[in-house]
Short mmCIF file of C-alpha atoms in Angstrom, two decimals:
data_model
loop_
_atom_site.label_atom_id
_atom_site.label_comp_id
_atom_site.label_asym_id
_atom_site.label_seq_id
_atom_site.Cartn_x
_atom_site.Cartn_y
_atom_site.Cartn_z
CA MET M 231 0.07 -0.10 -0.09
CA THR M 232 1.24 3.18 -0.62
CA GLU M 233 0.17 6.28 0.94
CA PHE M 234 -2.07 7.77 -1.92
CA ASP M 235 -3.45 3.62 -1.79
CA ALA M 236 -4.05 3.78 1.97
CA ALA M 237 -5.97 7.46 1.88
CA THR M 238 -7.96 6.14 -1.05
CA ALA M 239 -8.92 2.93 0.73
CA ALA M 240 -10.23 5.10 3.52
CA VAL M 241 -12.38 7.52 1.43
CA GLN M 242 -13.94 4.70 -0.37
CA ALA M 243 -14.66 2.81 3.09
CA ALA M 244 -16.32 5.89 4.57
CA LEU M 245 -18.46 6.59 1.30
CA ASP M 246 -19.69 2.91 1.31
CA ALA M 247 -20.63 3.04 4.78
CA GLY M 248 -22.73 6.09 4.17
CA ALA M 249 -20.83 9.66 4.16
CA ARG M 250 -21.92 12.07 1.79
CA TYR M 251 -18.37 13.41 1.95
CA ALA M 252 -14.98 11.85 3.18
CA ASP M 253 -11.33 13.07 2.92
CA ALA M 254 -8.06 11.42 4.48
CA ARG M 255 -4.88 12.56 5.02
CA VAL M 256 -1.51 10.51 5.59
CA MET M 257 1.34 12.25 7.35
CA HIS M 258 4.80 11.38 7.70
CA ARG M 259 6.74 13.59 10.28
CA ARG M 260 10.01 13.74 11.54
CA TYR M 261 11.04 16.14 14.72
CA GLU M 262 14.47 17.01 16.18
CA SER M 263 15.22 19.58 18.67
CA MET M 264 18.17 20.04 21.28
CA THR M 265 18.73 22.52 24.18
CA ALA M 266 21.97 23.72 25.48
CA ARG M 267 22.32 25.26 29.00
CA ASN M 268 25.17 27.29 30.13
CA GLY M 269 27.85 25.80 27.61
CA ASP M 270 26.67 22.32 27.76
CA VAL M 271 23.99 20.14 25.38
CA GLU M 272 21.40 19.63 27.98
CA GLU M 273 18.53 17.46 25.77
CA LEU M 274 18.16 16.10 22.32
CA THR M 275 14.70 15.07 21.18
CA GLN M 276 14.27 12.70 17.80
CA ASP M 277 11.08 11.46 17.14
CA GLU M 278 9.11 10.16 13.73
CA SER M 279 5.75 9.14 13.50
CA ILE M 280 3.43 8.28 10.26
CA GLY M 281 -0.19 7.69 10.57
CA LEU M 282 -3.97 8.37 8.53
CA GLY M 283 -6.60 10.29 9.63
CA VAL M 284 -10.17 10.05 7.92
CA ARG M 285 -12.96 12.62 7.84
CA ALA M 286 -16.67 11.68 6.90
CA LEU M 287 -19.57 14.11 6.41
CA VAL M 288 -23.04 12.88 7.47
CA GLY M 289 -25.79 15.26 7.50
CA ALA M 290 -24.79 17.81 9.51
CA SER M 291 -22.15 15.99 11.33
CA TRP M 292 -18.69 15.07 11.22
CA GLY M 293 -16.83 11.81 12.17
CA PHE M 294 -12.98 11.58 12.48
CA HIS M 295 -10.75 8.33 13.21
CA ALA M 296 -6.87 8.03 13.03
CA VAL M 297 -4.86 5.04 13.05
CA PRO M 298 -1.13 4.20 12.64
CA ASP M 299 -1.38 1.84 10.32
CA LEU M 300 -1.59 2.05 6.46
CA SER M 301 -2.59 -1.55 5.48
CA ASP M 302 -5.75 -1.75 3.48
CA ALA M 303 -7.80 -3.28 6.37
CA ALA M 304 -6.67 -0.70 8.79
CA ALA M 305 -7.42 2.20 6.33
CA ARG M 306 -10.93 0.94 5.53
CA ASP M 307 -11.92 0.31 8.77
CA ALA M 308 -10.92 3.82 9.81
CA GLY M 309 -13.22 4.93 6.73
CA ARG M 310 -15.95 2.92 8.31
CA ARG M 311 -15.07 4.10 12.06
CA ALA M 312 -15.14 7.81 10.78
CA THR M 313 -18.59 7.54 9.05
CA ARG M 314 -20.34 5.83 12.24
CA THR M 315 -19.08 8.54 14.38
CA ALA M 316 -20.77 10.92 12.10
CA MET M 317 -23.66 9.14 12.02
CA ALA M 318 -24.07 9.00 15.79
CA SER M 319 -23.54 12.75 15.86
CA ALA M 320 -26.53 13.07 13.18
CA ARG M 321 -29.00 11.81 15.48
CA VAL M 322 -29.04 15.13 16.99
CA PRO M 323 -30.59 17.44 14.87
CA GLY M 324 -28.51 20.32 13.45
CA PRO M 325 -28.46 23.09 10.71
CA SER M 326 -27.44 21.53 7.36
CA VAL M 327 -23.61 21.41 6.26
CA ASP M 328 -22.34 22.31 2.91
CA LEU M 329 -18.89 22.84 1.57
CA VAL M 330 -18.01 25.71 -0.46
CA PRO M 331 -16.65 24.35 -3.53
CA VAL M 332 -12.96 23.69 -4.31
CA GLU M 333 -11.59 22.62 -7.57
CA ALA M 334 -10.32 18.82 -7.66
CA VAL M 335 -6.62 18.82 -8.35
CA THR M 336 -3.72 16.58 -8.77
CA ALA M 337 -0.96 18.49 -7.47
CA SER M 338 2.72 18.37 -5.70
CA TRP M 339 3.98 20.91 -3.32
CA ALA M 340 7.40 22.06 -1.34
CA SER M 341 8.72 24.50 0.98
CA GLY M 342 11.88 25.62 -0.41
CA CYS M 343 15.36 24.64 1.29
CA GLU M 344 18.85 25.08 0.45
CA THR M 345 20.19 22.75 3.09
CA ASP M 346 18.19 20.18 4.66
CA PRO M 347 18.20 20.89 8.58
CA LEU M 348 18.07 17.08 9.67
CA GLY M 349 21.18 16.20 7.40
CA VAL M 350 23.53 18.76 9.06
CA PRO M 351 25.55 17.10 11.76
CA LEU M 352 24.45 17.09 15.31
CA SER M 353 27.97 18.16 16.25
CA ASP M 354 27.99 20.92 14.21
CA LYS M 355 24.32 21.86 15.65
CA GLY M 356 25.56 21.31 19.24
CA ASP M 357 28.72 23.42 18.80
CA LEU M 358 26.42 26.13 17.93
CA LEU M 359 24.19 26.19 20.83
CA VAL M 360 27.12 25.43 23.35
CA ASP M 361 29.28 28.26 21.97
CA ALA M 362 26.39 31.11 22.09
CA THR M 363 25.47 30.13 25.66
CA ARG M 364 28.92 29.78 26.80
CA THR M 365 29.43 33.29 25.44
CA MET M 366 26.31 34.61 27.43
CA ALA M 367 27.56 33.00 30.61
CA GLU M 368 31.03 34.49 30.10
CA HIS M 369 29.11 37.89 29.89
CA GLY M 370 27.12 38.02 33.15
CA ALA M 371 24.08 35.86 32.37
CA ASP M 372 23.30 33.34 35.11
CA LEU M 373 20.94 31.14 32.82
CA ALA M 374 22.04 30.97 29.63
CA GLU M 375 20.08 28.98 27.33
CA GLY M 376 19.81 28.04 23.42
CA LEU M 377 17.69 26.01 21.19
CA TYR M 378 16.71 24.89 17.67
CA GLN M 379 13.52 22.81 16.46
CA ILE M 380 13.23 20.96 12.82
CA TRP M 381 10.09 19.52 11.62
CA ASP M 382 10.01 17.54 8.07
CA THR M 383 6.78 16.63 7.25
CA THR M 384 5.13 14.80 3.90
CA LYS M 385 1.13 14.66 3.58
CA TRP M 386 -0.87 12.67 1.05
CA PHE M 387 -4.41 14.27 0.68
CA VAL M 388 -7.29 12.26 -1.29
CA SER M 389 -11.21 13.67 -1.14
CA SER M 390 -14.07 11.66 -2.35
CA GLU M 391 -14.38 14.92 -4.79
CA GLY M 392 -11.16 13.87 -6.58
CA HIS M 393 -8.38 15.53 -4.72
CA ARG M 394 -4.78 13.63 -4.88
CA ILE M 395 -2.36 16.30 -3.49
CA ASP M 396 1.25 15.57 -1.66
CA GLN M 397 3.33 18.02 0.02
CA ARG M 398 6.62 18.19 1.62
CA ILE M 399 6.89 21.04 4.12
CA ARG M 400 10.33 21.53 6.09
CA GLU M 401 10.42 23.95 8.62
CA CYS M 402 13.28 24.60 11.50
CA GLY M 403 14.51 27.62 13.54
CA GLY M 404 16.05 28.42 16.92
CA GLY M 405 17.16 31.05 19.56
CA ILE M 406 18.92 32.00 22.53
CA SER M 407 17.94 33.64 25.73
CA ALA M 408 20.09 35.07 28.86
CA THR M 409 18.43 35.50 32.32
CA SER M 410 20.27 37.39 35.01
CA ILE M 411 19.23 37.51 38.67
CA GLY M 412 19.51 40.15 41.02
CA ASP M 413 18.13 40.96 44.54
CA GLY M 414 14.38 40.47 44.18
CA GLU M 415 14.76 40.74 40.33
CA THR M 416 14.99 38.57 37.69
CA GLN M 417 15.55 39.65 34.05
CA ARG M 418 15.90 38.31 30.40
CA ARG M 419 17.03 39.23 27.10
CA SER M 420 16.62 37.05 23.91
CA TRP M 421 17.68 36.77 20.61
CA PRO M 422 16.27 37.01 18.06
CA SER M 423 12.37 36.58 19.62
CA TYR M 424 11.30 35.09 22.93
CA ARG M 425 10.73 31.98 21.67
CA GLY M 426 13.18 31.95 18.60
CA GLN M 427 12.99 32.61 14.87
CA TYR M 428 11.34 29.86 12.79
CA GLY M 429 10.44 29.27 9.01
CA THR M 430 9.55 26.73 6.26
CA THR M 431 12.77 26.93 4.99
CA GLY M 432 16.09 24.80 5.67
CA TRP M 433 18.94 25.39 8.22
CA GLU M 434 20.06 28.44 6.22
CA LEU M 435 17.68 30.27 8.06
CA VAL M 436 19.40 29.27 11.91
CA GLU M 437 22.66 30.28 10.30
CA SER M 438 21.22 33.59 9.32
CA LEU M 439 20.07 34.32 13.27
CA ASP M 440 24.23 34.51 13.64
CA LEU M 441 23.32 33.63 17.33
CA ALA M 442 26.89 33.65 18.57
CA ALA M 443 27.38 37.09 17.54
CA HIS M 444 24.56 38.69 19.29
CA ALA M 445 24.95 36.53 22.66
CA ALA M 446 27.37 38.87 24.48
CA GLN M 447 24.79 41.77 23.55
CA ILE M 448 21.86 40.09 25.00
CA ALA M 449 23.63 38.80 28.21
CA GLU M 450 24.77 42.27 28.95
CA GLU M 451 21.59 44.03 28.26
CA SER M 452 19.27 41.35 30.58
CA ARG M 453 22.33 42.22 33.52
CA ALA M 454 21.53 46.26 32.91
CA LEU M 455 17.90 45.73 33.01
CA LEU M 456 18.33 44.37 36.62
CA THR M 457 19.19 47.88 37.92
CA ALA M 458 17.38 50.12 35.01
CA PRO M 459 14.68 52.19 36.29
CA LEU M 460 11.04 51.03 35.92
CA CYS M 461 8.74 51.82 33.35
CA PRO M 462 6.32 54.30 34.06
CA ALA M 463 3.08 54.56 34.50
CA GLY M 464 0.44 56.42 32.82
CA GLU M 465 -0.52 57.37 29.16
CA THR M 466 2.20 57.96 26.23
CA ASP M 467 2.77 57.57 22.69
CA LEU M 468 3.95 53.77 22.24
CA ILE M 469 6.11 52.49 19.42
CA LEU M 470 6.52 48.82 19.38
CA GLY M 471 9.21 46.76 17.64
CA GLY M 472 8.43 44.40 14.92
CA GLU M 473 8.57 41.33 17.25
CA GLN M 474 6.40 42.28 19.70
CA LEU M 475 3.71 43.76 17.34
CA ALA M 476 4.15 40.26 15.53
CA LEU M 477 2.22 38.78 18.75
CA GLN M 478 0.11 41.95 18.82
CA ILE M 479 -1.22 40.70 15.53
CA HIS M 480 -1.17 36.82 16.46
CA GLU M 481 -3.52 37.88 19.81
CA SER M 482 -5.43 40.47 18.93
CA VAL M 483 -6.31 39.93 15.09
CA GLY M 484 -5.52 36.61 14.04
CA HIS M 485 -7.28 35.04 16.81
CA ALA M 486 -10.15 37.21 16.41
CA ILE M 487 -10.99 36.57 12.89
CA GLU M 488 -11.15 33.16 13.10
CA LEU M 489 -14.45 32.13 11.39
CA ASP M 490 -15.14 29.08 14.14
CA ARG M 491 -14.38 31.53 17.01
CA ILE M 492 -16.77 34.03 15.40
CA LEU M 493 -19.33 31.36 14.85
CA GLY M 494 -19.20 30.22 18.66
CA TRP M 495 -17.76 26.55 17.51
CA GLU M 496 -14.76 27.26 19.94
CA ALA M 497 -16.20 28.83 22.63
CA ALA M 498 -16.12 25.66 24.99
CA PHE M 499 -12.40 25.59 24.86
CA ALA M 500 -10.61 28.64 23.28
CA GLY M 501 -13.00 31.37 23.41
CA THR M 502 -14.72 33.44 21.08
CA SER M 503 -14.14 36.93 19.10
CA TRP M 504 -15.80 40.35 19.59
CA LEU M 505 -16.47 40.35 15.80
CA ASP M 506 -19.78 40.34 14.62
CA LEU M 507 -20.28 38.74 10.82
CA ALA M 508 -22.67 41.53 10.29
CA GLN M 509 -20.25 44.04 10.33
CA LEU M 510 -17.80 42.18 7.94
CA GLY M 511 -17.26 44.72 5.23
CA SER M 512 -17.92 47.99 7.41
CA LEU M 513 -16.21 47.61 10.82
CA ARG M 514 -13.28 49.97 11.33
CA TYR M 515 -10.65 47.48 12.99
CA GLY M 516 -7.81 50.12 12.84
CA SER M 517 -6.38 53.43 11.04
CA GLU M 518 -5.91 53.46 7.62
CA LEU M 519 -2.51 52.49 7.96
CA MET M 520 -3.84 49.22 8.81
CA ASN M 521 -3.48 46.65 6.20
CA ILE M 522 -3.88 42.94 7.39
CA THR M 523 -3.61 40.05 4.97
CA ILE M 524 -4.21 36.46 5.10
CA ASP M 525 -1.07 35.01 2.90
CA PRO M 526 -0.03 31.63 2.97
CA THR M 527 2.07 31.90 -0.31
CA ILE M 528 5.05 33.83 1.49
CA PRO M 529 8.05 32.02 0.47
CA GLY M 530 9.85 30.91 3.84
CA ALA M 531 7.34 32.25 6.20
CA LEU M 532 6.19 29.60 8.95
CA GLY M 533 2.42 29.64 7.99
CA SER M 534 3.29 28.70 4.33
CA PHE M 535 1.74 26.08 2.44
CA GLY M 536 1.01 24.93 -1.01
CA PHE M 537 -2.63 23.36 -0.13
CA ASP M 538 -4.47 23.50 3.49
CA ASP M 539 -5.94 20.03 4.98
CA GLU M 540 -9.18 20.21 2.87
CA GLY M 541 -7.44 20.67 -0.34
CA SER M 542 -8.11 24.12 -0.65
CA PRO M 543 -4.93 25.77 -2.68
CA ALA M 544 -3.20 28.80 -0.98
CA VAL M 545 -4.49 32.14 -1.94
CA LYS M 546 -3.68 35.52 -0.24
CA ARG M 547 -6.75 37.38 0.86
CA ASP M 548 -7.28 40.45 2.58
CA ALA M 549 -8.31 40.41 6.22
CA VAL M 550 -8.26 44.20 7.23
CA ARG M 551 -7.86 46.83 4.09
CA ASP M 552 -7.33 50.40 4.94
CA GLY M 553 -8.60 49.99 8.65
CA ARG M 554 -11.70 48.02 7.55
CA TRP M 555 -12.40 44.21 8.47
CA VAL M 556 -13.15 42.39 5.58
CA GLY M 557 -11.78 38.87 5.65
CA VAL M 558 -11.83 36.17 7.90
CA LEU M 559 -9.89 32.74 8.34
CA ALA M 560 -12.48 30.19 7.55
CA GLY M 561 -12.80 26.59 6.21
CA ARG M 562 -14.80 25.06 3.58
CA ASP M 563 -17.70 24.27 6.22
CA SER M 564 -17.56 27.27 8.17
CA ALA M 565 -17.22 29.49 5.18
CA ALA M 566 -20.48 27.79 3.71
CA MET M 567 -22.17 28.55 7.22
CA ALA M 568 -21.66 32.15 6.86
CA SER M 569 -22.51 32.83 3.41
CA LEU M 570 -18.90 33.29 2.40
CA ASP M 571 -17.04 31.60 -1.18
CA TYR M 572 -13.62 30.77 0.61
CA GLY M 573 -11.94 28.40 3.02
CA GLY M 574 -7.99 27.74 2.77
CA SER M 575 -7.28 28.04 6.56
CA VAL M 576 -7.74 24.90 7.50
CA ARG M 577 -4.60 22.56 9.39
CA ALA M 578 -4.12 19.66 11.74
CA ASP M 579 -0.89 19.25 13.95
CA GLY M 580 -0.43 15.52 13.11
CA TRP M 581 -2.44 12.88 11.13
CA ALA M 582 -4.25 11.92 14.68
CA ARG M 583 -6.33 15.29 14.82
CA LEU M 584 -8.97 16.51 13.61
CA PRO M 585 -8.45 19.68 10.99
CA MET M 586 -9.77 22.87 12.13
CA VAL M 587 -9.22 26.63 11.19
CA ARG M 588 -5.94 28.03 11.95
CA MET M 589 -3.80 31.31 10.83
CA THR M 590 -1.64 31.08 8.02
CA ASN M 591 0.47 33.86 7.66
CA VAL M 592 -1.62 37.11 9.18
CA GLY M 593 0.47 40.28 8.97
CA LEU M 594 0.57 43.86 8.46
CA GLU M 595 1.63 45.28 5.00
CA PRO M 596 4.75 47.57 5.13
CA GLY M 597 4.06 51.24 6.06
CA PRO M 598 6.09 54.33 4.56
CA HIS M 599 8.43 55.15 7.85
CA THR M 600 11.27 53.71 9.21
CA LEU M 601 12.07 52.85 12.93
CA GLU M 602 14.51 56.35 13.05
CA GLU M 603 11.77 58.30 11.88
CA ILE M 604 8.86 56.98 13.99
CA ILE M 605 11.52 58.00 17.07
CA ALA M 606 12.58 61.21 15.99
CA ALA M 607 8.55 61.95 15.47
CA THR M 608 8.25 61.15 18.82
CA ASP M 609 8.42 64.32 21.65
CA ASP M 610 7.36 61.77 24.89
CA GLY M 611 6.94 57.80 24.51
CA VAL M 612 8.16 54.32 25.18
CA LEU M 613 9.93 51.93 22.76
CA MET M 614 8.99 48.39 23.56
CA ASP M 615 10.17 45.02 21.91
CA LEU M 616 10.30 41.11 22.39
CA ASN M 617 7.67 39.68 24.30
CA ARG M 618 7.80 38.72 27.96
CA SER M 619 4.12 37.85 28.85
CA TRP M 620 0.38 38.02 27.36
CA SER M 621 -2.80 38.35 28.38
CA ILE M 622 -5.97 38.72 26.55
CA ASP M 623 -9.56 37.97 27.21
CA ASP M 624 -11.43 35.02 25.46
CA LYS M 625 -13.23 37.39 23.12
CA ARG M 626 -9.72 38.71 21.98
CA LEU M 627 -10.63 42.33 22.97
CA ASN M 628 -9.10 43.40 26.21
CA PHE M 629 -5.26 42.84 26.74
CA GLN M 630 -2.14 43.14 28.69
CA PHE M 631 1.63 42.54 27.63
CA GLY M 632 4.58 42.64 29.24
CA CYS M 633 7.92 43.15 27.01
CA GLU M 634 11.58 42.13 27.94
CA ILE M 635 13.07 45.75 27.38
CA GLY M 636 12.03 49.37 26.79
CA TRP M 637 13.45 52.56 26.04
CA GLU M 638 12.54 56.12 26.84
CA ILE M 639 11.85 58.19 23.84
CA THR M 640 12.31 62.05 24.72
CA LYS M 641 12.22 64.84 22.18
CA GLY M 642 12.92 62.42 19.19
CA ARG M 643 15.82 60.55 21.02
CA ARG M 644 16.16 56.91 22.72
CA GLY M 645 17.06 57.56 25.82
CA ARG M 646 17.35 55.21 28.97
CA MET M 647 16.88 51.41 28.96
CA LEU M 648 13.33 50.93 30.90
CA ARG M 649 12.68 47.56 32.92
CA ASN M 650 9.45 45.58 33.14
CA PRO M 651 7.59 47.86 30.24
CA THR M 652 4.17 46.78 29.87
CA TYR M 653 0.96 48.15 28.21
CA THR M 654 -2.57 47.63 27.88
CA GLY M 655 -5.50 48.42 25.50
CA ILE M 656 -9.15 47.32 23.63
CA GLY M 657 -8.29 45.88 20.19
CA PRO M 658 -10.10 48.22 18.10
CA LEU M 659 -8.99 51.39 19.85
CA PHE M 660 -5.84 50.14 20.04
CA TRP M 661 -5.39 49.55 16.31
CA ARG M 662 -7.46 52.91 15.69
CA SER M 663 -4.48 54.93 17.37
CA MET M 664 -1.57 53.56 15.01
CA ASP M 665 -0.39 56.57 12.98
CA MET M 666 2.89 55.75 11.88
CA LEU M 667 4.36 52.26 10.74
CA SER M 668 7.50 51.04 9.17
CA GLY M 669 8.44 49.27 6.08
CA GLU M 670 11.01 47.08 7.57
CA THR M 671 9.03 44.07 7.95
CA VAL M 672 9.95 40.57 9.04
CA SER M 673 7.99 37.62 8.79
CA TRP M 674 8.04 36.27 12.34
CA GLY M 675 7.48 32.75 13.02
CA THR M 676 5.27 31.57 15.87
CA PRO M 677 5.45 27.75 16.33
CA ASN M 678 3.29 27.40 19.75
CA CYS M 679 -0.24 28.45 18.74
CA GLY M 680 -2.71 26.58 20.80
CA LYS M 681 -6.00 25.94 20.14
CA GLY M 682 -8.25 23.02 19.98
CA GLN M 683 -9.96 20.62 22.03
CA PRO M 684 -7.90 17.90 22.19
CA GLY M 685 -5.28 20.52 21.78
CA GLN M 686 -2.98 21.35 18.99
CA VAL M 687 0.02 23.14 18.14
CA GLY M 688 0.17 25.44 15.16
CA HIS M 689 3.02 27.22 13.53
CA THR M 690 2.12 30.37 12.36
CA GLY M 691 3.79 33.65 10.47
CA HIS M 692 3.37 37.20 11.08
CA PRO M 693 4.93 40.10 9.04
CA ALA M 694 5.34 43.00 11.11
CA ALA M 695 7.29 46.11 11.48
CA PRO M 696 7.65 48.87 13.90
CA ALA M 697 4.91 51.09 14.35
CA ARG M 698 3.58 53.48 16.67
CA PHE M 699 0.58 54.28 18.80
CA ARG M 700 -0.76 57.29 20.36
CA ASN M 701 -1.94 57.69 24.18
CA VAL M 702 -1.48 54.11 25.20
CA ARG M 703 -1.63 53.16 28.96
CA VAL M 704 1.74 51.90 29.80
CA GLY M 705 3.32 50.40 33.05
CA VAL M 706 1.71 49.08 36.08
CA SER M 707 0.54 51.62 38.76
CA ALA M 708 1.32 50.74 42.28
#
């Protein structure tokens, strides 16, 4: 049995058992990660799995079953079991479920990769982390940590509508962090992000991060933060660095525009959304500088693919255009429920999980300014960067974020380093206050987006650049 044979057998068995639609995914994934601490390799993880998951639609209900076995008998049994689950659920009356049309194709797709990350010798990868963490320790870090992660995933997708698609997606990335401990105070600095930077690319991404070259600086900054003045509390102009703005997009835009949340399908576990479909196309989400796209076609970005896990092709769409909310992240069923004509944002984190609406690359289009121009135009404000903590309500509306580092901005110049900078706001009011946006965009990768029940970990991308927001509440009052 080939992978396509197994998926085809599962789909046919589901149809024979009474499903009106079925699809199946075989997924083979290899994973590797390494961590180092204070100049020594601490842990190496390597694992591999392969299996098949099949969905069956009966009436208004989905059924799903997965098996770690690609034999004909196991695949057909999975298809029948998925249909039986759907039939059991269909006994409860519910609204009809249609699927927005998608052209059935036979296709192959692979992400770009210059250097196979799993082919790089472990000794070379270990030396990279050991050297960087040793340098941080030598420059004052009490805890110097480094890591990399690699995923190599191949998928084979078959549907009852005629899809036959295979994809290979290689993802990797890494980062370092330095933690300094003082008298009643602990401070951390990271590079290039608080969890590292990731993309759908080869080991060349990790090499481009140049971890060792930044190790001394972040260690010294983590120690300097122990005695830096606290970020003052009050309302002021806020400049966010691109990495922090990427998380702001993720939490207050990306999750909010997931259609399953808007429809209430995720309410039991992950929450809903403050958005109302009746306002799609008219709601002012932010200022005219706010142009958010949903774009899984960006080469090398972590949320990129050729086809989603329903066989919908990767297509760039607008989510917010000139500050107005115009698009959502959707699947074929949720889109039909909302009378929309597109899906394209459904993925599962493994063969044993039901595909669901997930972020792809959700990010801000570039603005007309540079970071230096934004600073120069700010008389009184705070510049914050690199996330340290986040909190947002289950409607993705009210939020508070903490950053690793801040700088005082006075009369157009960057001044003192500030400790424990935080800011808070309400999503649409915050985005409407954005009045300057840089064009220095980076597609930040987030490999740890949690959603679903049972929980799934999604890989998402967020193009972002520094931006200024007016009259934002910062700091924590005593």
